[in-house]
Coordinates of C-alpha atoms (C1' of nucleotides) in Angstrom, one line a residue:
Chain A
M6 CA -157.9 119.0 116.6
A7 CA -158.7 116.9 119.6
L8 CA -156.5 116.5 122.6
R9 CA -154.8 113.2 122.7
I10 CA -153.2 111.5 125.7
Y11 CA -151.0 108.5 125.8
N12 CA -152.7 106.0 128.1
T13 CA -150.5 103.4 129.9
L14 CA -153.5 101.1 130.0
S15 CA -153.7 100.8 126.2
R16 CA -150.1 101.7 125.4
R17 CA -151.2 104.2 122.8
K18 CA -152.4 107.7 122.4
E19 CA -156.2 108.1 122.8
D20 CA -158.6 111.0 122.2
F21 CA -159.3 112.6 125.5
V22 CA -163.0 112.3 126.4
P23 CA -163.7 113.2 130.0
V24 CA -166.1 111.2 132.2
K25 CA -168.2 114.3 132.7
Q26 CA -168.4 116.8 129.9
G27 CA -166.4 119.9 130.5
K28 CA -164.9 118.6 133.8
V29 CA -161.7 116.7 134.6
G30 CA -160.8 114.8 137.7
M31 CA -157.1 114.3 138.2
Y32 CA -155.2 112.4 140.8
S33 CA -151.5 112.8 141.2
C34 CA -149.3 110.7 143.4
G35 CA -147.8 113.1 145.9
P36 CA -144.8 112.9 148.1
T37 CA -143.9 110.7 151.0
V38 CA -142.7 113.3 153.4
Y39 CA -139.5 111.9 154.9
D40 CA -136.9 113.9 153.0
Y41 CA -136.4 116.8 150.6
F42 CA -137.7 115.9 147.2
H43 CA -135.2 115.5 144.4
I44 CA -135.2 116.7 140.8
G45 CA -136.7 113.4 139.7
N46 CA -139.6 113.7 142.1
A47 CA -140.0 117.3 140.8
R48 CA -140.8 116.0 137.4
A49 CA -143.7 114.0 138.7
F50 CA -145.1 117.1 140.4
V51 CA -144.5 119.4 137.4
V52 CA -146.1 117.1 134.9
P53 CA -149.6 117.1 136.4
D54 CA -149.3 120.8 137.0
V55 CA -148.7 121.4 133.3
I56 CA -151.5 119.0 132.3
R57 CA -153.8 120.7 134.6
R58 CA -152.9 124.2 133.3
Y59 CA -153.4 123.2 129.7
L60 CA -156.7 121.5 130.4
Q61 CA -157.8 124.7 132.1
Y62 CA -156.6 126.7 129.1
R63 CA -158.7 124.4 127.0
G64 CA -161.7 125.4 129.0
Y65 CA -162.0 122.3 131.3
E66 CA -162.9 122.7 134.9
V67 CA -160.2 120.6 136.6
T68 CA -160.1 119.2 140.0
L69 CA -156.6 118.0 141.0
V70 CA -156.1 115.8 144.0
Q71 CA -152.7 115.1 145.3
N72 CA -152.0 113.0 148.4
I73 CA -149.4 113.5 151.0
T74 CA -148.2 110.2 152.4
D75 CA -147.5 110.9 156.0
I76 CA -147.4 107.4 157.4
D77 CA -145.0 104.8 156.0
D78 CA -141.9 102.7 156.8
K79 CA -139.5 105.3 155.6
I80 CA -141.0 108.0 157.8
I81 CA -140.9 105.6 160.8
R82 CA -137.3 104.8 160.1
R83 CA -136.3 108.4 159.7
A84 CA -137.9 109.3 163.0
A85 CA -136.1 106.5 164.7
E86 CA -132.8 107.5 163.2
R87 CA -133.2 111.0 164.6
G88 CA -134.8 110.1 167.8
V89 CA -137.8 112.3 167.0
T90 CA -141.5 111.6 166.5
T91 CA -142.9 110.7 163.1
N92 CA -144.9 113.9 163.5
D93 CA -141.7 115.9 163.6
V94 CA -140.5 114.3 160.4
V95 CA -143.8 114.8 158.7
S96 CA -144.3 118.4 159.6
Q97 CA -140.7 119.3 158.7
Y98 CA -140.8 117.8 155.2
T99 CA -144.4 118.7 154.4
Q100 CA -143.4 122.3 154.8
A101 CA -140.2 121.7 152.7
F102 CA -142.3 120.1 150.1
I103 CA -144.6 123.1 149.9
D104 CA -141.7 125.6 149.8
D105 CA -139.9 123.7 147.0
R106 CA -143.1 123.2 145.1
D107 CA -143.9 126.9 145.2
A108 CA -140.4 127.7 144.0
L109 CA -141.0 125.6 140.9
G110 CA -144.2 127.5 140.2
I111 CA -146.3 124.4 140.8
K112 CA -149.7 125.5 141.8
A113 CA -151.2 123.9 144.9
P114 CA -153.7 121.1 144.1
D115 CA -157.4 121.7 144.7
I116 CA -157.3 119.1 147.4
Q117 CA -154.3 117.8 149.2
P118 CA -155.4 115.0 151.5
R119 CA -153.2 113.3 154.0
A120 CA -153.2 109.6 154.5
T121 CA -153.5 109.8 158.3
D122 CA -156.7 111.8 158.0
H123 CA -158.3 109.0 156.0
V124 CA -157.5 105.9 158.1
A125 CA -161.2 105.4 158.9
G126 CA -162.0 105.4 155.2
M127 CA -159.3 102.9 154.6
I128 CA -160.5 100.6 157.3
E129 CA -164.0 100.8 155.7
M130 CA -162.7 100.0 152.2
I131 CA -160.7 97.1 153.5
S132 CA -163.6 95.7 155.5
G133 CA -165.7 96.0 152.3
L134 CA -163.1 94.0 150.4
I135 CA -163.0 91.3 153.0
D136 CA -166.8 91.1 153.0
K137 CA -166.7 90.6 149.2
G138 CA -164.2 87.8 149.6
L139 CA -161.5 89.8 147.9
A140 CA -159.2 90.2 150.9
Y141 CA -158.3 88.1 153.9
E142 CA -156.8 88.6 157.4
R143 CA -153.8 86.7 158.8
N144 CA -152.5 87.4 162.3
G145 CA -153.6 91.1 162.2
D146 CA -152.4 91.7 158.6
V147 CA -154.9 92.0 155.8
Y148 CA -154.0 91.0 152.3
Y149 CA -155.7 91.5 148.9
D150 CA -156.3 88.3 147.1
V151 CA -155.0 88.9 143.7
S152 CA -156.4 85.7 142.3
Q153 CA -159.8 87.2 142.6
F154 CA -159.1 90.0 140.1
D155 CA -158.8 88.7 136.6
E156 CA -157.5 92.0 135.2
Y157 CA -154.5 92.0 137.5
G158 CA -151.4 92.7 135.5
R159 CA -153.2 94.6 132.7
L160 CA -151.9 98.0 133.6
S161 CA -148.3 96.9 133.8
N162 CA -148.8 94.5 130.9
Q163 CA -147.5 91.6 132.8
N164 CA -149.0 88.2 133.0
I165 CA -149.6 86.6 136.4
D166 CA -147.1 83.8 135.9
D167 CA -144.2 86.1 135.2
L168 CA -145.1 88.2 138.1
V169 CA -145.1 85.2 140.4
A170 CA -141.7 84.2 139.3
G171 CA -140.3 87.6 140.3
A172 CA -142.3 88.0 143.4
R173 CA -140.8 88.2 146.8
V174 CA -142.3 87.3 150.2
D175 CA -140.9 89.0 153.2
V176 CA -140.0 87.0 156.2
G177 CA -142.9 87.1 158.6
E178 CA -145.5 87.5 156.0
S179 CA -148.2 84.8 155.8
K180 CA -149.8 85.5 152.5
D181 CA -151.7 82.8 150.6
D182 CA -150.0 83.8 147.4
A183 CA -146.8 85.6 146.7
L184 CA -148.6 88.3 144.6
D185 CA -151.1 89.2 147.3
F186 CA -150.3 92.6 148.7
T187 CA -150.8 94.2 152.1
L188 CA -153.8 96.3 152.8
W189 CA -153.3 96.6 156.5
K190 CA -150.2 95.9 158.6
A191 CA -150.4 94.7 162.2
A192 CA -148.5 97.2 164.4
K193 CA -145.1 96.3 165.7
P194 CA -144.1 97.6 169.2
G195 CA -143.4 101.3 169.2
E196 CA -144.9 102.1 165.8
P197 CA -147.7 104.5 165.3
S198 CA -150.9 102.6 165.0
W199 CA -154.7 102.8 164.7
Q200 CA -157.4 100.6 166.1
S201 CA -159.0 98.4 163.5
P202 CA -161.3 95.3 163.4
W203 CA -158.0 93.3 163.0
G204 CA -156.2 94.8 165.9
P205 CA -153.9 97.8 166.1
G206 CA -152.1 98.5 162.9
R207 CA -151.5 100.9 160.0
P208 CA -152.5 101.0 156.4
G209 CA -150.5 99.5 153.5
W210 CA -148.9 101.7 150.9
H211 CA -151.5 101.4 148.2
I212 CA -154.8 101.7 150.0
E213 CA -154.6 105.4 150.7
C214 CA -154.7 106.4 147.0
S215 CA -157.8 104.2 146.4
V216 CA -159.6 105.6 149.3
M217 CA -158.8 109.3 148.7
S218 CA -159.3 109.3 145.0
T219 CA -162.7 107.6 145.4
K220 CA -163.7 110.0 148.1
Y221 CA -162.8 113.2 146.2
L222 CA -163.1 112.2 142.6
G223 CA -165.6 109.3 142.6
A224 CA -165.3 105.7 141.6
T225 CA -164.1 106.6 138.1
F226 CA -162.2 109.7 137.3
D227 CA -160.2 110.9 134.3
I228 CA -156.5 111.1 134.7
H229 CA -154.0 109.5 137.1
T230 CA -150.4 110.6 137.0
G231 CA -147.2 109.3 138.6
G232 CA -143.7 108.1 137.7
V233 CA -143.2 105.1 135.6
D234 CA -141.8 103.1 138.5
L235 CA -145.2 103.3 140.1
V236 CA -146.9 101.4 137.4
F237 CA -146.0 98.2 139.2
P238 CA -146.8 97.4 141.8
H239 CA -148.4 100.6 143.2
H240 CA -150.8 101.5 140.5
E241 CA -151.6 97.9 139.5
N242 CA -152.6 97.3 143.1
E243 CA -154.5 100.5 143.3
V244 CA -156.6 99.4 140.3
A245 CA -157.2 96.1 141.9
Q246 CA -158.4 97.7 145.2
S247 CA -160.5 100.4 143.7
H248 CA -162.1 98.1 141.1
G249 CA -162.8 95.5 143.8
A250 CA -164.3 98.1 146.2
N251 CA -166.3 100.1 143.7
G252 CA -166.9 97.5 141.0
T253 CA -165.7 99.8 138.2
P254 CA -162.3 100.7 136.7
P255 CA -161.0 103.7 138.7
V256 CA -159.1 105.6 136.0
K257 CA -159.7 106.4 132.4
Y258 CA -156.3 107.6 131.4
W259 CA -153.0 106.7 133.2
A260 CA -150.2 109.1 132.4
H261 CA -146.7 108.1 133.6
N262 CA -143.7 110.4 133.4
G263 CA -140.2 109.1 132.6
F264 CA -137.2 109.2 134.8
I265 CA -134.5 111.7 135.3
N266 CA -131.1 110.2 135.0
I267 CA -127.8 111.5 136.2
D268 CA -124.7 110.5 134.3
G269 CA -126.8 108.1 132.3
Q270 CA -128.0 106.3 135.4
R271 CA -131.3 106.4 137.0
M272 CA -131.4 108.9 139.9
G273 CA -132.7 107.3 143.0
K274 CA -132.7 107.7 146.7
S275 CA -131.4 104.3 147.2
L276 CA -128.5 104.9 144.8
G277 CA -127.5 108.0 146.5
N278 CA -126.9 109.9 143.3
F279 CA -129.8 112.3 143.6
R280 CA -129.9 116.1 143.6
T281 CA -132.5 117.7 145.7
V282 CA -134.5 120.6 144.3
R283 CA -133.6 122.5 147.4
D284 CA -129.9 122.2 146.5
I285 CA -130.4 123.1 142.8
L286 CA -132.4 126.1 143.7
K287 CA -129.3 127.6 145.3
Q288 CA -127.8 127.9 141.8
Y289 CA -130.7 128.4 139.5
P290 CA -134.1 130.0 139.8
G291 CA -137.1 127.7 140.0
K292 CA -138.3 128.8 136.6
V293 CA -135.1 127.5 135.0
V294 CA -135.4 124.2 136.7
R295 CA -139.0 124.1 135.5
Y296 CA -138.0 124.9 132.0
F297 CA -135.5 122.1 132.1
L298 CA -138.2 119.7 133.3
I299 CA -140.5 120.5 130.5
S300 CA -137.9 120.9 127.7
N301 CA -138.4 117.3 126.8
H302 CA -141.5 115.2 126.4
Y303 CA -142.7 114.0 129.8
R304 CA -142.5 110.3 128.9
K305 CA -138.9 110.4 127.8
P306 CA -136.0 110.0 130.1
I307 CA -133.9 113.2 130.7
N308 CA -130.3 113.4 131.7
F309 CA -129.6 115.9 134.4
S310 CA -126.5 118.1 134.2
D311 CA -125.4 121.5 135.0
E312 CA -124.6 122.2 131.4
E313 CA -128.2 121.4 130.6
L314 CA -129.5 123.8 133.2
R315 CA -127.2 126.5 131.9
M316 CA -128.6 126.0 128.4
C317 CA -132.1 126.2 129.8
A318 CA -131.3 129.4 131.7
K319 CA -130.1 131.1 128.4
A320 CA -133.1 129.9 126.4
L321 CA -135.6 131.0 129.0
G322 CA -133.8 134.4 129.3
R323 CA -134.4 134.9 125.6
L324 CA -138.1 134.5 126.0
E325 CA -138.2 136.9 128.9
D326 CA -136.0 139.4 127.1
A327 CA -138.3 139.5 124.1
V328 CA -141.1 140.6 126.5
S329 CA -139.0 143.3 128.2
N330 CA -137.6 144.5 124.8
A331 CA -141.2 145.0 123.7
L332 CA -142.3 146.7 126.9
F333 CA -139.3 149.1 126.6
A334 CA -140.1 149.9 123.0
L335 CA -143.7 150.6 124.1
G336 CA -142.5 152.8 126.9
I337 CA -144.7 150.9 129.3
G338 CA -143.8 150.4 132.9
A339 CA -145.0 151.1 136.4
G340 CA -145.2 154.9 136.7
A341 CA -144.6 155.4 133.0
G342 CA -146.4 155.1 129.7
P343 CA -149.4 157.0 128.5
D344 CA -151.3 156.4 131.7
P345 CA -148.9 156.0 134.6
E346 CA -151.6 155.3 137.1
L347 CA -152.4 152.0 135.4
A348 CA -150.5 148.8 136.3
V349 CA -148.2 147.5 133.6
W350 CA -150.4 144.7 132.4
D351 CA -153.5 146.9 132.4
Q352 CA -151.6 149.3 130.1
V353 CA -150.6 146.4 127.9
R354 CA -154.1 145.0 127.8
R355 CA -155.6 148.3 127.0
L356 CA -153.2 148.9 124.2
A357 CA -153.7 145.4 122.8
A358 CA -157.4 145.9 122.8
S359 CA -157.1 149.2 121.0
G360 CA -156.4 147.6 117.7
E361 CA -157.9 144.6 116.1
A362 CA -155.8 141.6 115.1
G363 CA -156.3 140.7 111.5
R364 CA -157.6 144.0 110.6
A365 CA -154.3 145.4 109.5
D366 CA -153.5 144.3 106.0
S367 CA -151.0 141.6 105.8
E368 CA -148.5 143.8 104.0
S369 CA -148.1 146.0 107.1
A370 CA -145.7 145.3 109.9
A371 CA -148.5 145.1 112.4
G372 CA -150.3 142.6 110.1
R373 CA -147.2 140.4 109.8
L374 CA -146.8 140.4 113.6
D375 CA -150.4 139.5 114.1
A376 CA -149.9 136.6 111.7
A377 CA -146.9 135.4 113.6
I378 CA -148.8 135.6 116.8
A379 CA -151.6 133.4 115.4
A380 CA -149.0 131.0 114.0
A381 CA -147.3 130.6 117.3
R382 CA -150.6 130.0 119.1
A383 CA -151.6 127.4 116.6
Q384 CA -148.2 125.6 116.9
F385 CA -148.4 125.8 120.7
E386 CA -151.9 124.3 120.8
E387 CA -151.1 121.6 118.2
S388 CA -148.1 120.5 120.2
M389 CA -149.9 120.5 123.6
D390 CA -152.8 118.7 122.1
D391 CA -150.4 115.9 121.1
D392 CA -150.0 114.3 124.5
F393 CA -148.7 117.5 126.1
N394 CA -145.7 118.0 123.9
T395 CA -144.1 120.8 125.9
A396 CA -140.9 120.8 123.8
G397 CA -142.9 121.7 120.7
A398 CA -144.9 124.2 122.6
I399 CA -141.7 125.9 123.8
A400 CA -140.4 126.0 120.2
A401 CA -143.5 128.0 119.4
L402 CA -142.7 130.5 122.1
H403 CA -139.2 130.9 120.7
E404 CA -140.6 131.6 117.2
L405 CA -142.9 134.2 118.8
A406 CA -139.9 135.7 120.6
T407 CA -138.1 136.1 117.2
A408 CA -141.1 137.8 115.7
I409 CA -141.3 140.2 118.6
N410 CA -137.6 141.1 118.5
T411 CA -137.6 141.6 114.8
F412 CA -140.6 143.8 115.0
V413 CA -139.2 145.8 117.9
N414 CA -135.9 146.2 116.1
Q415 CA -137.1 147.0 112.6
D416 CA -140.5 148.6 113.1
M417 CA -140.4 150.4 116.5
Q418 CA -137.0 151.1 117.8
G419 CA -135.6 154.4 116.7
Q420 CA -138.7 155.3 114.8
R421 CA -139.9 158.9 115.3
E422 CA -143.5 157.9 115.3
V423 CA -144.8 154.5 115.8
A424 CA -148.3 154.1 114.6
E425 CA -150.9 153.0 117.1
A426 CA -151.7 149.9 115.0
E427 CA -148.1 148.8 115.5
R428 CA -148.0 149.6 119.2
S429 CA -151.2 147.6 119.6
A430 CA -149.9 144.6 117.7
A431 CA -146.7 144.6 119.8
A432 CA -148.9 144.6 123.0
R433 CA -150.8 141.7 121.6
A434 CA -147.6 139.8 121.0
V435 CA -146.5 140.4 124.5
L436 CA -149.8 139.3 126.0
T437 CA -149.7 136.1 123.9
M438 CA -146.2 135.3 125.2
M439 CA -147.3 135.9 128.7
E440 CA -150.5 133.8 128.3
L441 CA -148.9 130.8 126.7
G442 CA -145.8 131.0 128.8
D443 CA -148.0 130.9 131.8
V444 CA -149.8 127.8 130.5
V445 CA -146.6 125.8 130.8
G446 CA -145.6 127.9 133.8
I447 CA -142.2 129.2 132.7
I448 CA -143.1 132.9 132.4
E449 CA -144.6 134.0 135.6
P450 CA -146.9 137.0 135.5
G451 CA -145.7 138.0 138.9
F452 CA -142.2 138.1 137.7
M453 CA -143.0 140.0 134.5
E454 CA -145.2 142.3 136.4
A455 CA -142.0 143.8 137.7
Q456 CA -141.0 144.8 134.2
R457 CA -140.9 148.5 133.6
A458 CA -139.7 151.0 131.1
G459 CA -136.3 151.1 132.6
G460 CA -136.0 147.3 132.8
A461 CA -136.7 144.7 135.3
R462 CA -136.7 145.6 138.9
A463 CA -136.6 143.8 142.2
E464 CA -139.9 143.6 144.0
Q465 CA -138.9 145.4 147.2
D466 CA -138.4 149.0 146.2
G467 CA -141.8 149.9 144.9
E468 CA -142.3 153.1 146.7
G469 CA -138.8 154.1 147.6
G470 CA -137.5 151.5 150.1
E471 CA -135.9 152.4 153.3
S472 CA -134.2 155.5 152.0
G473 CA -137.5 156.8 150.7
I474 CA -135.9 157.6 147.4
G475 CA -136.2 154.4 145.4
T476 CA -133.5 152.3 143.7
D477 CA -135.2 152.7 140.4
R478 CA -135.0 156.4 140.5
L479 CA -131.3 156.3 141.6
I480 CA -130.5 154.0 138.7
Q481 CA -132.4 156.3 136.3
L482 CA -130.5 159.2 137.7
L483 CA -127.2 157.5 137.0
L484 CA -128.3 156.6 133.5
D485 CA -129.3 160.2 132.8
V486 CA -125.9 161.4 133.9
R487 CA -124.4 158.7 131.8
A488 CA -126.4 159.8 128.8
E489 CA -124.9 163.3 129.2
V490 CA -121.3 162.2 129.4
R491 CA -121.9 159.9 126.4
A492 CA -123.2 162.8 124.4
A493 CA -120.0 164.5 125.3
K494 CA -118.1 161.4 124.2
L495 CA -116.6 160.9 127.7
Y496 CA -116.7 157.2 127.2
Q497 CA -114.3 156.3 130.1
V498 CA -116.8 157.8 132.5
S499 CA -119.9 156.3 130.8
D500 CA -118.2 152.9 130.7
M501 CA -117.3 153.1 134.3
I502 CA -120.9 153.8 135.3
R503 CA -122.0 150.8 133.2
D504 CA -119.3 148.6 134.7
R505 CA -120.0 149.6 138.3
L506 CA -123.7 149.1 137.9
G507 CA -122.9 145.7 136.3
E508 CA -121.0 144.7 139.5
L509 CA -124.2 145.4 141.4
G510 CA -126.2 143.2 139.1
V511 CA -127.6 146.0 137.0
V512 CA -127.1 145.3 133.3
V513 CA -127.2 148.4 131.2
E514 CA -127.9 148.1 127.5
D515 CA -127.8 151.0 125.0
T516 CA -130.5 151.2 122.3
R517 CA -131.4 153.7 119.8
D518 CA -134.1 154.9 122.1
G519 CA -131.7 155.3 125.1
A520 CA -130.4 153.0 127.8
R521 CA -132.4 150.3 129.4
W522 CA -131.5 148.2 132.4
K523 CA -132.4 145.0 134.1
L524 CA -131.4 143.1 137.1
V525 CA -129.7 139.9 136.7
G526 CA -128.9 137.1 139.1
K527 CA -131.7 135.7 141.1
Chain B
rG28 C1' -136.0 84.9 132.2
rG29 C1' -140.7 88.3 131.4
rC30 C1' -142.3 93.4 130.1
rG31 C1' -141.0 98.2 128.3
rA32 C1' -138.5 102.8 126.7
rC33 C1' -134.9 105.2 123.9
rA34 C1' -131.0 105.9 119.7
rU35 C1' -132.1 112.7 115.0
rA36 C1' -126.1 118.1 113.9
rG37 C1' -120.5 119.6 119.0
rC38 C1' -124.6 119.5 123.0
rC39 C1' -130.2 119.5 124.3
rA40 C1' -134.4 118.4 121.4
rA41 C1' -139.4 118.2 118.1
rG42 C1' -141.0 115.5 114.2
rU43 C1' -145.4 108.2 112.8
rG44 C1' -145.3 108.1 105.0
rG45 C1' -143.9 113.3 101.2
rU46 C1' -138.6 115.1 101.2
rA47 C1' -135.2 117.3 108.6
rA48 C1' -139.0 122.5 114.0
rG49 C1' -136.8 125.0 118.1
rG50 C1' -132.8 126.0 121.8
rC51 C1' -127.5 126.2 123.5
rA52 C1' -122.5 126.6 121.6
rG53 C1' -119.5 128.0 117.0
rC54 C1' -118.4 130.9 112.5
rG55 C1' -119.6 135.2 109.1
rG56 C1' -122.5 139.7 108.5
rU57 C1' -125.7 144.1 110.1
rC58 C1' -126.3 147.6 114.2
rU59 C1' -123.1 149.9 118.2
rG60 C1' -117.8 154.8 120.4
rC61 C1' -117.2 150.0 122.7
rA62 C1' -120.2 146.4 125.0
rA63 C1' -124.7 144.1 125.5
rA64 C1' -129.2 142.8 123.4
rA65 C1' -131.2 141.8 118.6
rC66 C1' -131.7 140.3 113.6
rC67 C1' -129.8 137.8 109.0
rG68 C1' -126.7 134.0 107.0
rC69 C1' -123.7 129.3 107.5
rG70 C1' -124.0 124.0 109.9
rA71 C1' -127.3 116.8 109.7
rU72 C1' -127.5 115.0 101.3
rU73 C1' -129.5 112.9 106.3
rC74 C1' -132.1 110.8 111.2
rC75 C1' -127.5 103.7 115.2
rC76 C1' -126.6 99.4 111.4
rC77 C1' -128.5 95.8 107.7
rG78 C1' -132.5 94.2 104.8
rG79 C1' -137.7 94.8 103.1
rU80 C1' -142.6 97.3 101.7
rU81 C1' -143.8 101.9 98.9
rC82 C1' -143.8 106.4 93.4
rA83 C1' -142.0 108.2 98.2
rA84 C1' -139.5 106.3 105.1
rA85 C1' -136.2 109.6 110.3
rU86 C1' -141.3 108.0 110.1
rC87 C1' -144.1 101.2 108.4
rC88 C1' -142.2 95.8 108.6
rG89 C1' -138.2 92.1 109.8
rG90 C1' -133.3 91.3 111.8
rG91 C1' -129.1 93.3 114.5
rU92 C1' -126.3 96.7 117.8
rG93 C1' -126.1 100.0 121.9
rU94 C1' -128.0 102.6 126.3
rC95 C1' -131.6 102.8 130.1
rG96 C1' -135.7 101.3 133.1
rC97 C1' -139.6 98.1 135.5
rC98 C1' -140.5 93.1 137.4
rU99 C1' -138.4 94.6 145.2
rC100 C1' -139.1 100.5 148.9
rC101 C1' -138.4 104.1 144.9
rA102 C1' -141.2 109.9 140.8

RNA sequence: GGCGACAUAGCCAAGUGGUAAGGCAGCGGUCUGCAAAACCGCGAUUCCCCGGUUCAAAUCCGGGUGUCGCCUCCA
């Protein structure tokens, strides 16, 4: 089945056919770096990340460009409030953006251009628009002449007359028409400015995206993402500029994500009801926040609440537990397993490859698990093919988790001998969970890499930590002692060990094959 | 005023013509010394309301109600 994308331009789902076969050019509207970004902004950054990952999974070579807007009214205002330079503001929040982005598991774009590095290109494009008679200069400002572009309003599905009725003209502007928008602003005293044919000034809001997308992706590229609120005027104007300058429609598919509401109201900086990602990350790991963001379809509004995040944390934990349950049953972990020298995932991969999916007869446990794996993958792909339906894709992962847990419980745990075919199938199930979980970015290989036979571990203690002994080994020692006292039915002692470890964040779970542990908390 | 989105169990949520995925919470059961984890079972005769089309509609059409958004800086 073909991949389908909802296109704002046509207001319907369309089959995805890239401009160049096998390649995809994407442009994502990035941050204006004047503050920490909030959970609503985060959605606009996670959505293109998921689209990109899925397109790559589908075999496309993707180039993702995301701008950083580092010159704008809000930045200038923020710098003035604080008595610092705009550069100070920009560098502080650019770094904050990168940190928070990383915490959410959003991969860096291939190209992350900054507006101020492209002023020359903007001046060039504006000059070109003036030369073509599509733009005009007034007192050092330059405006785009909307009346010259007969498709204006198409993206936002507005007709010109209605737009005119709602348009506002700021004091001091001298536009010929209320709809005309600014390409270049004459500098006011004390503002950062660049020299231009129209005098010192700075670029308007929209022009940077036209210039940078054209430069890095060409006159026509495949997918442009952003929040729904950018449809008008930002993207409408972007289309007008780019089309005017390049003579061709700039974007094939426009994908706009819905808002995040809080208490049923739109979350917005101007309303003051926003929650920054930085703040939320103090309570929940980034992967939980990410799970929350993709638990609904990207075009639908989501309501933000702590209850919702708690539910997501539980649900995600279930997926992760299925993986660690299986690894425990397989006896695979760093420094453990049949070949302790191999890293965890190499062991899993080797084991998975040792059998052949589909070979086992469908009456066998291994055969049933392989069938469940195939079904989960099919459901995952079908959902993602349908306009990146991540909610359906996550449901597929949960079905896979159930299959893994059932298999581990019934067919592996407590069995004297587990056939190689079954071990191999379990390894394939784990690898599939990891692979698909990584496509939507909620199960991080780096995190799961830390899984080991005894449970999950913190990253730091690999070879013994400061004491030179190793937390893992100490925990294992305690668990060995506990196994002895349990065998002697000294349950007060064994429970104390479990409770005290629990206070340290080490959760101990007894199974038929012995105790396993994992770290909880962050 | 113009444009648009959404309305599915206690909560979150998928599902665009064929008889309601998945998660969280709850209840019952299995397993366990206990706990945890896990699995199984139970839960919407029904998808905001009213009409209509159809052998068949949560899904299509008409009307209504409610919530939210864009039209102005805003993901």
